[in-house]
Coordinates of C-alpha atoms in Angstrom, one line a residue:
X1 CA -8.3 -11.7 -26.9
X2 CA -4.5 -12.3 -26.5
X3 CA -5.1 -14.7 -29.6
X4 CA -6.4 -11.5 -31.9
X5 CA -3.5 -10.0 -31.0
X6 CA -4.1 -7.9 -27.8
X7 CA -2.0 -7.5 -25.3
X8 CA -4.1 -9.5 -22.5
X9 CA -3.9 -8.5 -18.9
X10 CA -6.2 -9.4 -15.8
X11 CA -6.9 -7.6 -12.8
X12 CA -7.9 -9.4 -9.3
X13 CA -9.0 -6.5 -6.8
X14 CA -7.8 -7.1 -3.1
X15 CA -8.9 -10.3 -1.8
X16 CA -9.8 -11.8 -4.9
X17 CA -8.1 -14.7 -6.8
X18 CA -4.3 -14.4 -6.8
X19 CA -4.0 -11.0 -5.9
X20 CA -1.6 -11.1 -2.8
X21 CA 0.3 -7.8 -1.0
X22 CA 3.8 -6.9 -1.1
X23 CA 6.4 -5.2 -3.0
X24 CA 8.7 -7.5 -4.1
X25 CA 8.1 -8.8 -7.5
X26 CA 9.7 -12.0 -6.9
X27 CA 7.8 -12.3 -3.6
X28 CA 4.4 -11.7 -5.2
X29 CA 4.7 -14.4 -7.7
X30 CA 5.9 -16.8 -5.8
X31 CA 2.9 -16.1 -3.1
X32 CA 0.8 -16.0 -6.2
X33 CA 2.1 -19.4 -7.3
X34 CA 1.5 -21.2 -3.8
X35 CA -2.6 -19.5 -3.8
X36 CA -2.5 -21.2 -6.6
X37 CA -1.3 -24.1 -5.8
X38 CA -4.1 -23.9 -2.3
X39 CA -6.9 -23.7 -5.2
X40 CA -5.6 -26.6 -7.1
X41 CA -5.4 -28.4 -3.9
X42 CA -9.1 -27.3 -2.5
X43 CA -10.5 -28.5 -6.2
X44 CA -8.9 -31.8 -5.8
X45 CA -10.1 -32.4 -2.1
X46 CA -13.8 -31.5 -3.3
X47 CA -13.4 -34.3 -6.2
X48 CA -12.6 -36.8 -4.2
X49 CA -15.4 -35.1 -1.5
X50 CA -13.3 -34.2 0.8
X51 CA -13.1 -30.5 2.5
X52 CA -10.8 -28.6 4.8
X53 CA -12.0 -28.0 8.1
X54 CA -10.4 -25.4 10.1
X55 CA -9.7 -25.9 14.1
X56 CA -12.3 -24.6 16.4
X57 CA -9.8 -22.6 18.9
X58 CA -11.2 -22.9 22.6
X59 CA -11.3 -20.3 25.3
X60 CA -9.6 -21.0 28.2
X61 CA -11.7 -20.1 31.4
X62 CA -10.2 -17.6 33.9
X63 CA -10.6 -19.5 37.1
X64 CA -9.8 -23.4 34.9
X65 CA -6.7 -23.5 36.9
X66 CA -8.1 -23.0 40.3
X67 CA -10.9 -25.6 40.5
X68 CA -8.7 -27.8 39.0
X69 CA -5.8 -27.5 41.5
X70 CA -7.4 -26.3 44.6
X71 CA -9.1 -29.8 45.8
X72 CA -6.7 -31.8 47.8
X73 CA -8.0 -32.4 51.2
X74 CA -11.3 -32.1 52.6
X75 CA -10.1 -30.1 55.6
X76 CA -7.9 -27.3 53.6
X77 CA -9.9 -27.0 50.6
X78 CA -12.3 -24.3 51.5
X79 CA -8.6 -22.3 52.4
X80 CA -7.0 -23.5 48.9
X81 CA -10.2 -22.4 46.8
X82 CA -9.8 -19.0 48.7
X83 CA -5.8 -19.1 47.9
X84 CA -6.3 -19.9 44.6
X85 CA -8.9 -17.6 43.7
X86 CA -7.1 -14.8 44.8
X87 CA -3.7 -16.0 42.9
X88 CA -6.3 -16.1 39.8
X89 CA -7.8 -13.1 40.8
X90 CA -4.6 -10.7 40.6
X91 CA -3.1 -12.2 37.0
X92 CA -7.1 -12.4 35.9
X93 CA -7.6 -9.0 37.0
X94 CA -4.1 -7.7 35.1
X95 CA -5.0 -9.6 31.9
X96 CA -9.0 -8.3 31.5
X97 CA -7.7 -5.1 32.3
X98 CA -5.2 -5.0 29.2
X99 CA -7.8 -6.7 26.9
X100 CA -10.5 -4.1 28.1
X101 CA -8.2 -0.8 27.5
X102 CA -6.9 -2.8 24.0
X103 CA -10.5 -3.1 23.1
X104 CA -11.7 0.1 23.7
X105 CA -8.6 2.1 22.9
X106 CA -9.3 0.4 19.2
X107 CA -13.1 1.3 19.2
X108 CA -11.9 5.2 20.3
X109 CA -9.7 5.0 16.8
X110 CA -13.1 4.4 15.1
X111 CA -11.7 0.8 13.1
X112 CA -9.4 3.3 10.8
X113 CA -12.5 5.1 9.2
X114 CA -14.4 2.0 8.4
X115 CA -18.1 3.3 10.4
X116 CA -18.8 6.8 10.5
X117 CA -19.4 8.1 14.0
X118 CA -22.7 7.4 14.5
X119 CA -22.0 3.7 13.5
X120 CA -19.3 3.6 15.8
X121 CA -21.9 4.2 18.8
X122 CA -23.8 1.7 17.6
X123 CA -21.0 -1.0 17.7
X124 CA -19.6 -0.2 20.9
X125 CA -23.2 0.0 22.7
X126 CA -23.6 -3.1 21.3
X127 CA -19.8 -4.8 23.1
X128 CA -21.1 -2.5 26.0
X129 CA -24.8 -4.6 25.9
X130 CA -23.0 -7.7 25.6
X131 CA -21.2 -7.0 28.9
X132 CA -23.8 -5.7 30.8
X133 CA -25.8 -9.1 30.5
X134 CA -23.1 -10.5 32.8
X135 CA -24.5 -8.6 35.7
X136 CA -27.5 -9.7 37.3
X137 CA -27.4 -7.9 40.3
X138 CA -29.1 -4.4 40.2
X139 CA -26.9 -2.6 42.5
X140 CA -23.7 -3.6 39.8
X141 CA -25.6 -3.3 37.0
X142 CA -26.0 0.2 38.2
X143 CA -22.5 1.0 39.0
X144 CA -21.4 -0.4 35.4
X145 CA -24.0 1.9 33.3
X146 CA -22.0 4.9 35.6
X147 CA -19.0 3.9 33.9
X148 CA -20.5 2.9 30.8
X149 CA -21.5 6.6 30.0
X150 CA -18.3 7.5 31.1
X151 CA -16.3 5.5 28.5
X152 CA -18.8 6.3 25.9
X153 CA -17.7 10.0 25.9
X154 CA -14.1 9.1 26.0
X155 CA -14.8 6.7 22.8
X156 CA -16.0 10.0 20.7
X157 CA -12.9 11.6 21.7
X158 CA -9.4 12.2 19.9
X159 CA -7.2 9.7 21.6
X160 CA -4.6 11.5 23.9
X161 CA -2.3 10.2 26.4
X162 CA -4.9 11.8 29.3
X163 CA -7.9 9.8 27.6
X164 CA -5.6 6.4 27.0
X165 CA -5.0 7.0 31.2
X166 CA -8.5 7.5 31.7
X167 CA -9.8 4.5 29.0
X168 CA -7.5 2.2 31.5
X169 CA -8.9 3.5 34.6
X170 CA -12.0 2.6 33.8
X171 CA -11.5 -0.5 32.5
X172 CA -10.2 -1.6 36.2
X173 CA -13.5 -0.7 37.6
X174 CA -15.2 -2.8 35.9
X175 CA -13.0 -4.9 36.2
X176 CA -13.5 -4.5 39.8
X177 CA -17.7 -4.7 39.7
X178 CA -16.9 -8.4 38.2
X179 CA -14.8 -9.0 40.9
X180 CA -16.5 -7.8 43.7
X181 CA -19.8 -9.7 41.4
X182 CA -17.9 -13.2 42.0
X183 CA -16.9 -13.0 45.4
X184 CA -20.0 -11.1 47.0
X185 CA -23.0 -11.5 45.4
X186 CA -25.5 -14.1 46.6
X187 CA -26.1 -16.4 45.0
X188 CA -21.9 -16.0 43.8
X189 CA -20.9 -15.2 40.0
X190 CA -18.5 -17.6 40.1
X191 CA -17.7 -17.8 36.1
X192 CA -18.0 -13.9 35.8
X193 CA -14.8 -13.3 34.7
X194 CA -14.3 -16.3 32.7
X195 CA -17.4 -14.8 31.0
X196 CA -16.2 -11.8 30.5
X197 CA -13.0 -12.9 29.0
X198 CA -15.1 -14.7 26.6
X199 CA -17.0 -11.6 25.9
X200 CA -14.2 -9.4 24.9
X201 CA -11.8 -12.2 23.2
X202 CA -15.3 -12.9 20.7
X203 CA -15.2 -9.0 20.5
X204 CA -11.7 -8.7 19.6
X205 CA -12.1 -11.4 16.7
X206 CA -14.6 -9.7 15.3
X207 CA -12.6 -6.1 15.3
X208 CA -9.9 -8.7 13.9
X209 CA -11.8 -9.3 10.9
X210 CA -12.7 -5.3 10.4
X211 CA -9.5 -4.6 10.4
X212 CA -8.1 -7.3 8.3
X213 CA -10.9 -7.3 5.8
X214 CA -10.8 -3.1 5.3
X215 CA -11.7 -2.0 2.3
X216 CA -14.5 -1.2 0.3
X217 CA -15.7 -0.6 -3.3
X218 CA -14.0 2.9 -3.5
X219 CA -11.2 1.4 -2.7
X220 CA -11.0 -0.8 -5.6
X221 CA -12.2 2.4 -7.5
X222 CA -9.5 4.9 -6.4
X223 CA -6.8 2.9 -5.6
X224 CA -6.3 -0.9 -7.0
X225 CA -7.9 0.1 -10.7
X226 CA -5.4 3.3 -11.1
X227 CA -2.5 1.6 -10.1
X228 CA -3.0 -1.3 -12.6
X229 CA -3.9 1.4 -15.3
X230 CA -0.8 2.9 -15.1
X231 CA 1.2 -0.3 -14.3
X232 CA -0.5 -1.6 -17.7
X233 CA 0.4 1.7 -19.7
X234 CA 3.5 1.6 -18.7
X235 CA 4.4 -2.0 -19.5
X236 CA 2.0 -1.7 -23.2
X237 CA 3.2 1.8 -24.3
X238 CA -0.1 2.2 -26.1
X239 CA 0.2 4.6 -28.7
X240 CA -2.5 6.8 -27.7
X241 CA -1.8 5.9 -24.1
X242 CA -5.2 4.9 -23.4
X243 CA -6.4 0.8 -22.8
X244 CA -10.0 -0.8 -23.7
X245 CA -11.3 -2.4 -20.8
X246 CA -13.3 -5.6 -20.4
X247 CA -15.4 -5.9 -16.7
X248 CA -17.4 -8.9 -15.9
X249 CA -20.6 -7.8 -13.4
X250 CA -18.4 -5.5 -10.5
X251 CA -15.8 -5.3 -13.0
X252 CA -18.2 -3.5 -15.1
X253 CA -19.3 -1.9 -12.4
X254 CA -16.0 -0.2 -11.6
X255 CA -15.8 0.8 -15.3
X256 CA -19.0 2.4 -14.8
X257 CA -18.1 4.4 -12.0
X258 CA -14.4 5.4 -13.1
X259 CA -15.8 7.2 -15.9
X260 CA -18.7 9.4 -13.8
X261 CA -15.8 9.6 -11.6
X262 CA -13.8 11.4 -14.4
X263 CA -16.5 13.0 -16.0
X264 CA -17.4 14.6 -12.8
X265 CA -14.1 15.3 -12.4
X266 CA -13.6 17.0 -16.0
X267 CA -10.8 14.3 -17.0
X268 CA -9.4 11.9 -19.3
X269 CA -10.5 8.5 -18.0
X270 CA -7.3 6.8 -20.5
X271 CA -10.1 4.0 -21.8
X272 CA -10.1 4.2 -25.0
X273 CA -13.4 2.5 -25.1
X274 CA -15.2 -0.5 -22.3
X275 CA -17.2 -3.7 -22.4
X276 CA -19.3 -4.3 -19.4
X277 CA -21.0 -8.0 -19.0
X278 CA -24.0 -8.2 -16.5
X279 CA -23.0 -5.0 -14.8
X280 CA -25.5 -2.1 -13.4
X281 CA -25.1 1.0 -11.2
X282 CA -29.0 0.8 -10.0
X283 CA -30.9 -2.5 -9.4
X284 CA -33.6 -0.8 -8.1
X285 CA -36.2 -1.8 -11.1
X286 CA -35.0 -5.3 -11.2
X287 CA -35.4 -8.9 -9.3
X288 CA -32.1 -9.3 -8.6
X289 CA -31.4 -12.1 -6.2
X290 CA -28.2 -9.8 -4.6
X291 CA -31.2 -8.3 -3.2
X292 CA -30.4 -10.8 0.0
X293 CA -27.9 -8.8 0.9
X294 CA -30.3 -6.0 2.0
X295 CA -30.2 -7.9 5.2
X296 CA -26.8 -6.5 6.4
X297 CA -27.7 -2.7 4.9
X298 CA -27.9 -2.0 8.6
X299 CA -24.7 -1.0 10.1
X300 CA -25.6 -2.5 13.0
X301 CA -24.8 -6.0 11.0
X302 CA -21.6 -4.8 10.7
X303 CA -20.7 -5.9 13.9
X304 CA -22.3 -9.2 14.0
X305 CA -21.0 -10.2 10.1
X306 CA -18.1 -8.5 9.9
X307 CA -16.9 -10.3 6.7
X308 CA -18.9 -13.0 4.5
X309 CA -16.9 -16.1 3.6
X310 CA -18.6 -16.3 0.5
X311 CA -16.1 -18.3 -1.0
X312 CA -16.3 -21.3 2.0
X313 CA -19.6 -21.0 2.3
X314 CA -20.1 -22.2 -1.6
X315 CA -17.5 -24.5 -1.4
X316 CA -19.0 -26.2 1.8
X317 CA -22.8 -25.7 -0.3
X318 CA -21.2 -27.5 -3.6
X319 CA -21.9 -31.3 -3.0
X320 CA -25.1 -30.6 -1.7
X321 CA -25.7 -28.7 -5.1
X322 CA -24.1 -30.7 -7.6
X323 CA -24.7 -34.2 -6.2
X324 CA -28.1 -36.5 -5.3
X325 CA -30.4 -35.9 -3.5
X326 CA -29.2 -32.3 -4.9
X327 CA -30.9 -30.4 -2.2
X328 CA -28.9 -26.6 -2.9
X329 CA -29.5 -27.2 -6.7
X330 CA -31.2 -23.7 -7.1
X331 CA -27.4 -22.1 -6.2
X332 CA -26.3 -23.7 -9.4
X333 CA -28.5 -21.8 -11.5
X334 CA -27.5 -18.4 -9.9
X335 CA -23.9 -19.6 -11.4
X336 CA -24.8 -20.9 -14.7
X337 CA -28.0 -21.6 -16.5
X338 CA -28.4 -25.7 -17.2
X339 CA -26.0 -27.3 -19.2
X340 CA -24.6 -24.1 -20.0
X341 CA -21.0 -24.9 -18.4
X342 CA -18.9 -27.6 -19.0
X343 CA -19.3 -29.6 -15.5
X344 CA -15.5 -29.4 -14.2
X345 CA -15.4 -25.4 -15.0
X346 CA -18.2 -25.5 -13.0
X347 CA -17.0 -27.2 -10.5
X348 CA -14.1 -24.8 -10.4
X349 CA -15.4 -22.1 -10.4
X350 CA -17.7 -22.2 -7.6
X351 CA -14.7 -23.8 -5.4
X352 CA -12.1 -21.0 -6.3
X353 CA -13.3 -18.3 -7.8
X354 CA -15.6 -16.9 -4.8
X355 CA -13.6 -15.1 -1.6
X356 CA -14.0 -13.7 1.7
X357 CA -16.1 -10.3 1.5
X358 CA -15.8 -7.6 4.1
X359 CA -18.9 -5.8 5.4
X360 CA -18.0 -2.7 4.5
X361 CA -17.9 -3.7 0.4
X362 CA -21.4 -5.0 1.2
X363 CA -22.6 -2.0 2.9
X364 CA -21.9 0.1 -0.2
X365 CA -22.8 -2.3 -2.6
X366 CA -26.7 -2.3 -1.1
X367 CA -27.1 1.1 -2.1
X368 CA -27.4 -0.2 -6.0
X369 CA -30.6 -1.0 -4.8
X370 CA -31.8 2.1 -3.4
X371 CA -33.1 5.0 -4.9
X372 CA -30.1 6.9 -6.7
X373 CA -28.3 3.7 -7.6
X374 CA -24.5 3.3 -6.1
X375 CA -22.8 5.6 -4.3
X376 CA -19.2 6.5 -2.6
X377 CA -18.7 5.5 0.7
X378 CA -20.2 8.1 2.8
X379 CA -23.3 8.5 0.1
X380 CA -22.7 12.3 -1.1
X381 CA -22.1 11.3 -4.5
X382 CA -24.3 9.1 -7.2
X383 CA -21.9 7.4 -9.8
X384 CA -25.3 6.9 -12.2
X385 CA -25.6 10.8 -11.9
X386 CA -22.9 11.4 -14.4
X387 CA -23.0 8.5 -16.9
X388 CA -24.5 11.3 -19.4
X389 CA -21.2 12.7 -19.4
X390 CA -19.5 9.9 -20.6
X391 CA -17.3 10.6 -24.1
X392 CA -16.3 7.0 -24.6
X393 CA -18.0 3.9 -26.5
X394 CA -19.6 1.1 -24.4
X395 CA -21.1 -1.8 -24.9
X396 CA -23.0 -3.5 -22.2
X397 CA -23.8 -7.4 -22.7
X398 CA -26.5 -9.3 -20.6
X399 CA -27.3 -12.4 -19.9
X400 CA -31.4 -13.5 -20.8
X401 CA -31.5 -16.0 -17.8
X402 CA -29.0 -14.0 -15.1
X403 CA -31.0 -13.8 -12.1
X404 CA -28.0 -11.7 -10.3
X405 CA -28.0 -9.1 -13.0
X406 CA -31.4 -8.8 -15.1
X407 CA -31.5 -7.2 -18.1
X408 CA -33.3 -4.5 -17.2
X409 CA -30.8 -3.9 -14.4
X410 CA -28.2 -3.7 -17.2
X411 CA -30.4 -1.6 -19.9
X412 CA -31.2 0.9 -16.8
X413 CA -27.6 1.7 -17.0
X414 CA -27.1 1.7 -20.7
X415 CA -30.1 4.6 -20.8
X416 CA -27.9 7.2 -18.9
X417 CA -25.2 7.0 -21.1
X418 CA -25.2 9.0 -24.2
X419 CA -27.2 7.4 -27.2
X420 CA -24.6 7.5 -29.8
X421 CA -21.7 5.8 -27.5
X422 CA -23.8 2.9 -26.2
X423 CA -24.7 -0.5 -27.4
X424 CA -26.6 -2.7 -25.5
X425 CA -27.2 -6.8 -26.3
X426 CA -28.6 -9.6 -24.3
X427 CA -27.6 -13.4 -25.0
X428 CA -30.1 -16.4 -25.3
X429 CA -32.5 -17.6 -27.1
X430 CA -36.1 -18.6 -26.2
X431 CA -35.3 -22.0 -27.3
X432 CA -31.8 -22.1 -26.2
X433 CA -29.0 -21.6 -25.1
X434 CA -29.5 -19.4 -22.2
X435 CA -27.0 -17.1 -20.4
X436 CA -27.2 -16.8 -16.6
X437 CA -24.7 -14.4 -14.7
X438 CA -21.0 -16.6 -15.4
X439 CA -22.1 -18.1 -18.6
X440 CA -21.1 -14.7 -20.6
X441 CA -17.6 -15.4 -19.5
X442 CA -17.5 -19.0 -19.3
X443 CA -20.7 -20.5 -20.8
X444 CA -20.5 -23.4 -23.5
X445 CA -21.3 -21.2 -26.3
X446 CA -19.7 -17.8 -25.1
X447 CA -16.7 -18.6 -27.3
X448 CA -18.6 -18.4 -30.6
X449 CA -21.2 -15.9 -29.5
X450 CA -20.2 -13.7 -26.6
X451 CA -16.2 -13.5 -27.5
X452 CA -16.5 -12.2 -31.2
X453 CA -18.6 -10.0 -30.5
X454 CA -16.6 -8.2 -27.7
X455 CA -13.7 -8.3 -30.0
X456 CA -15.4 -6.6 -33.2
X457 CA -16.7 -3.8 -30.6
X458 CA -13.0 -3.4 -29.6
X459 CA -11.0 -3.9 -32.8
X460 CA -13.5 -0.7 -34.0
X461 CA -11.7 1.3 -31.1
X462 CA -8.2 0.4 -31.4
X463 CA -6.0 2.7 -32.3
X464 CA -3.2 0.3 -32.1

């Protein structure tokens, strides 16, 4: 493109590729430049078959120091048990309590808006659940599910200072049950509370992750795709003051949905016209293989996969994919039909171009494949509902052998939007070459058959 002339820019959404945070300029690149440098790196580890592995971080248990320190004499060390349990007891006790409140103070916040209430109950019953498989003893388990019903009104509440009081009050009863569980009971809990710590510290990680990880795919929509629009516009000056557009399968996707977003909306979308490759609002007619993901369509998920590492968990898959006895070979074809790619793009690609995805994308993305195709975030509105309303030329590309995006997927698309603005073309031949879901963008023979033909299409709409 930039070689025709056009003024080439390339947009990596939160989380993906370079795309880092700040606000410095000078700052961005040079965080850009060291990612970069971290891919570079991660490509030459695989080549010479090594991979990073990051440190398992332990949990220390709550009473560790007290067995360890409280044997030294046969006749005292009943007494030094009992001396050091209670020293462990009182900083235990002070500790679970602040983790306990922390925890449930953040749940009472509903995770910034990422669950909608009812989801909310269903993560916190499930921390709740977790705990309550500590205590054995019926009488305990009693006086916890007292409290727990307690707490679980004060989670649906505005936080206030009177509810932060109460939040903390209750966590140092139950608090309390464990204790009165490890000293008490017969036979005695003696790990409860290093248990429990466990419990809530594997909790917190995962609200960790929520929160680091929180965004979604209206997010991208209303947020990262205006503010390079107008960062573009004003650094182009396009004489019309509108861009064309080039989005590769949820970079098309986007493209779809900003213009039923605007044609809902009754305005100008500023693309002058879009080229969408192996991109569909509604895969509910196809076999798309993204249909794995249906899985974690249950909110419930969300608290046991808070994020997907996509991108380790391909780079960890790779040798086993790409190298004898080639046991995860099938992945490759989901990338790239065979010999399609040159091997070291290949190689690159699955390494570096795949990232960490949080639940809450994926949550949205599975309603593509339910009836009414994609929707916003809390399901109201249909994005396919208003492709008729479209006023600008597309033209959607597919792949003949993309077993992420199908044709038909694509074509389903291409049938809402109105006749005389839409052009629709799949690649591959049934002798060869075949296009699977990358190999539009970076298959062997996309530079003499996919490129000029996105360029013509463009060039037509140019007004520059």
């Amino acid at each position: 493109m930039s070689n025709q002339g056009f003024d080439t820019w390339i947009l990596e959404v939160r989380g993906a590729g370079l795309s880092v945070q700040g606000s410095k300029s000078k700052e961005i690149k040079q965080s850009a430049y060291d990612r970069s440098e971290q891919m570079e790196a991660t490509l030459r580890n695989a080549t010479n078959g090594t991979f990073p592995v990051e440190a398992q971080s332990t949990i220390p248990g709550a009473l560790e120091e007290s067995e360890t320190s409280a044997v030294k004499g046969e006749e005292s060390e009943s007494v030094a048990v009992e001396d050091m349990m209670g020293i462990a007891t009182v900083w235990d006790e002070s500790r679970l309590v602040m983790q306990l409140t922390e925890t449930f103070m953040r749940l009472s916040e509903r995770l910034s808006g990422f669950l909608s209430e009812g989801q909310s109950k269903i993560m916190y019953a499930k921390f709740f659940d977790q705990m309550s498989k500590l205590l054995v003893d019926s009488q305990l388990s009693e006086r916890f599910n007292e409290i727990r019903e307690k707490l679980s009104k004060l989670l649906e509440t505005r936080q206030n200072s009177s509810i932060a009081s109460q939040i903390t009050d209750l966590s140092q009863r139950i608090v309390n049950i464990i204790e009165e569980g490890q000293r008490s009971v017969s036979p005695p809990l003696f790990d409860l509370q290093e248990r429990l710590a466990s419990t809530i510290e594997d909790f917190q990680k995962q609200l960790d992750l929520i929160v680091k990880y929180d965004w979604d795919f209206d997010h991208y929509l209303e947020e990262d795709v205006p503010a390079a629009m107008e960062y573009i516009i004003e650094e182009s000056r396009p004489k019309d003051g509108k861009l064309l557009a080039i989005g590769h399968s949820m970079g098309g996707i986007l493209l779809y949905a900003t213009l039923s977003r605007c044609a809902f909306e009754g305005r100008e979308s500023r693309l002058a016209a879009i080229v969408t490759l192996a991109s569909s609002l509604d895969y509910t007619s196809s076999k798309s293989t993204l249909k794995l993901l249906l899985p974690l369509a249950d909110p419930a998920q969300a608290l046991n996969v808070p994020v997907v590492p996509l991108g380790a968990l391909l780079a960890a898959a790779y040798p086993l994919s790409s190298r004898p006895p080639y046991v995860l070979s099938w992945l490759n074809y989901l990338i790239s039909a065979e010999d399609m790619m040159h091997p070291e793009l290949l190689e690159k690609l699955v390494l570096n171009n795949f990232c960490t995805i949080p639940a809450n994308l994926l949550l949205q993305l599975t309603t593509a494949f339910r009836e009414g195709g994609l929707r916003d975030r809390i399901g109201t509105f249909s994005y396919k509902d208003h492709m008729h309303k479209i006023n600008i030329p597309v033209l959607a590309l597919a792949g003949d052998r993309d077993l992420i995006c199908p044709p038909e997927a694509v074509e389903d698309t291409v049938k809402l939007i109105p006749q005389h603005l839409a052009t629709y073309k799949v690649f591959g031949e049934p002798g060869g070459p075949h296009y699977a879901h990358y190999d539009l963008v970076g298959g062997r023979s996309a530079v003499e058959q996919v490129y000029p033909c996105i360029i013509q299409f463009l060039s037509r709409h140019d007004s520059t």
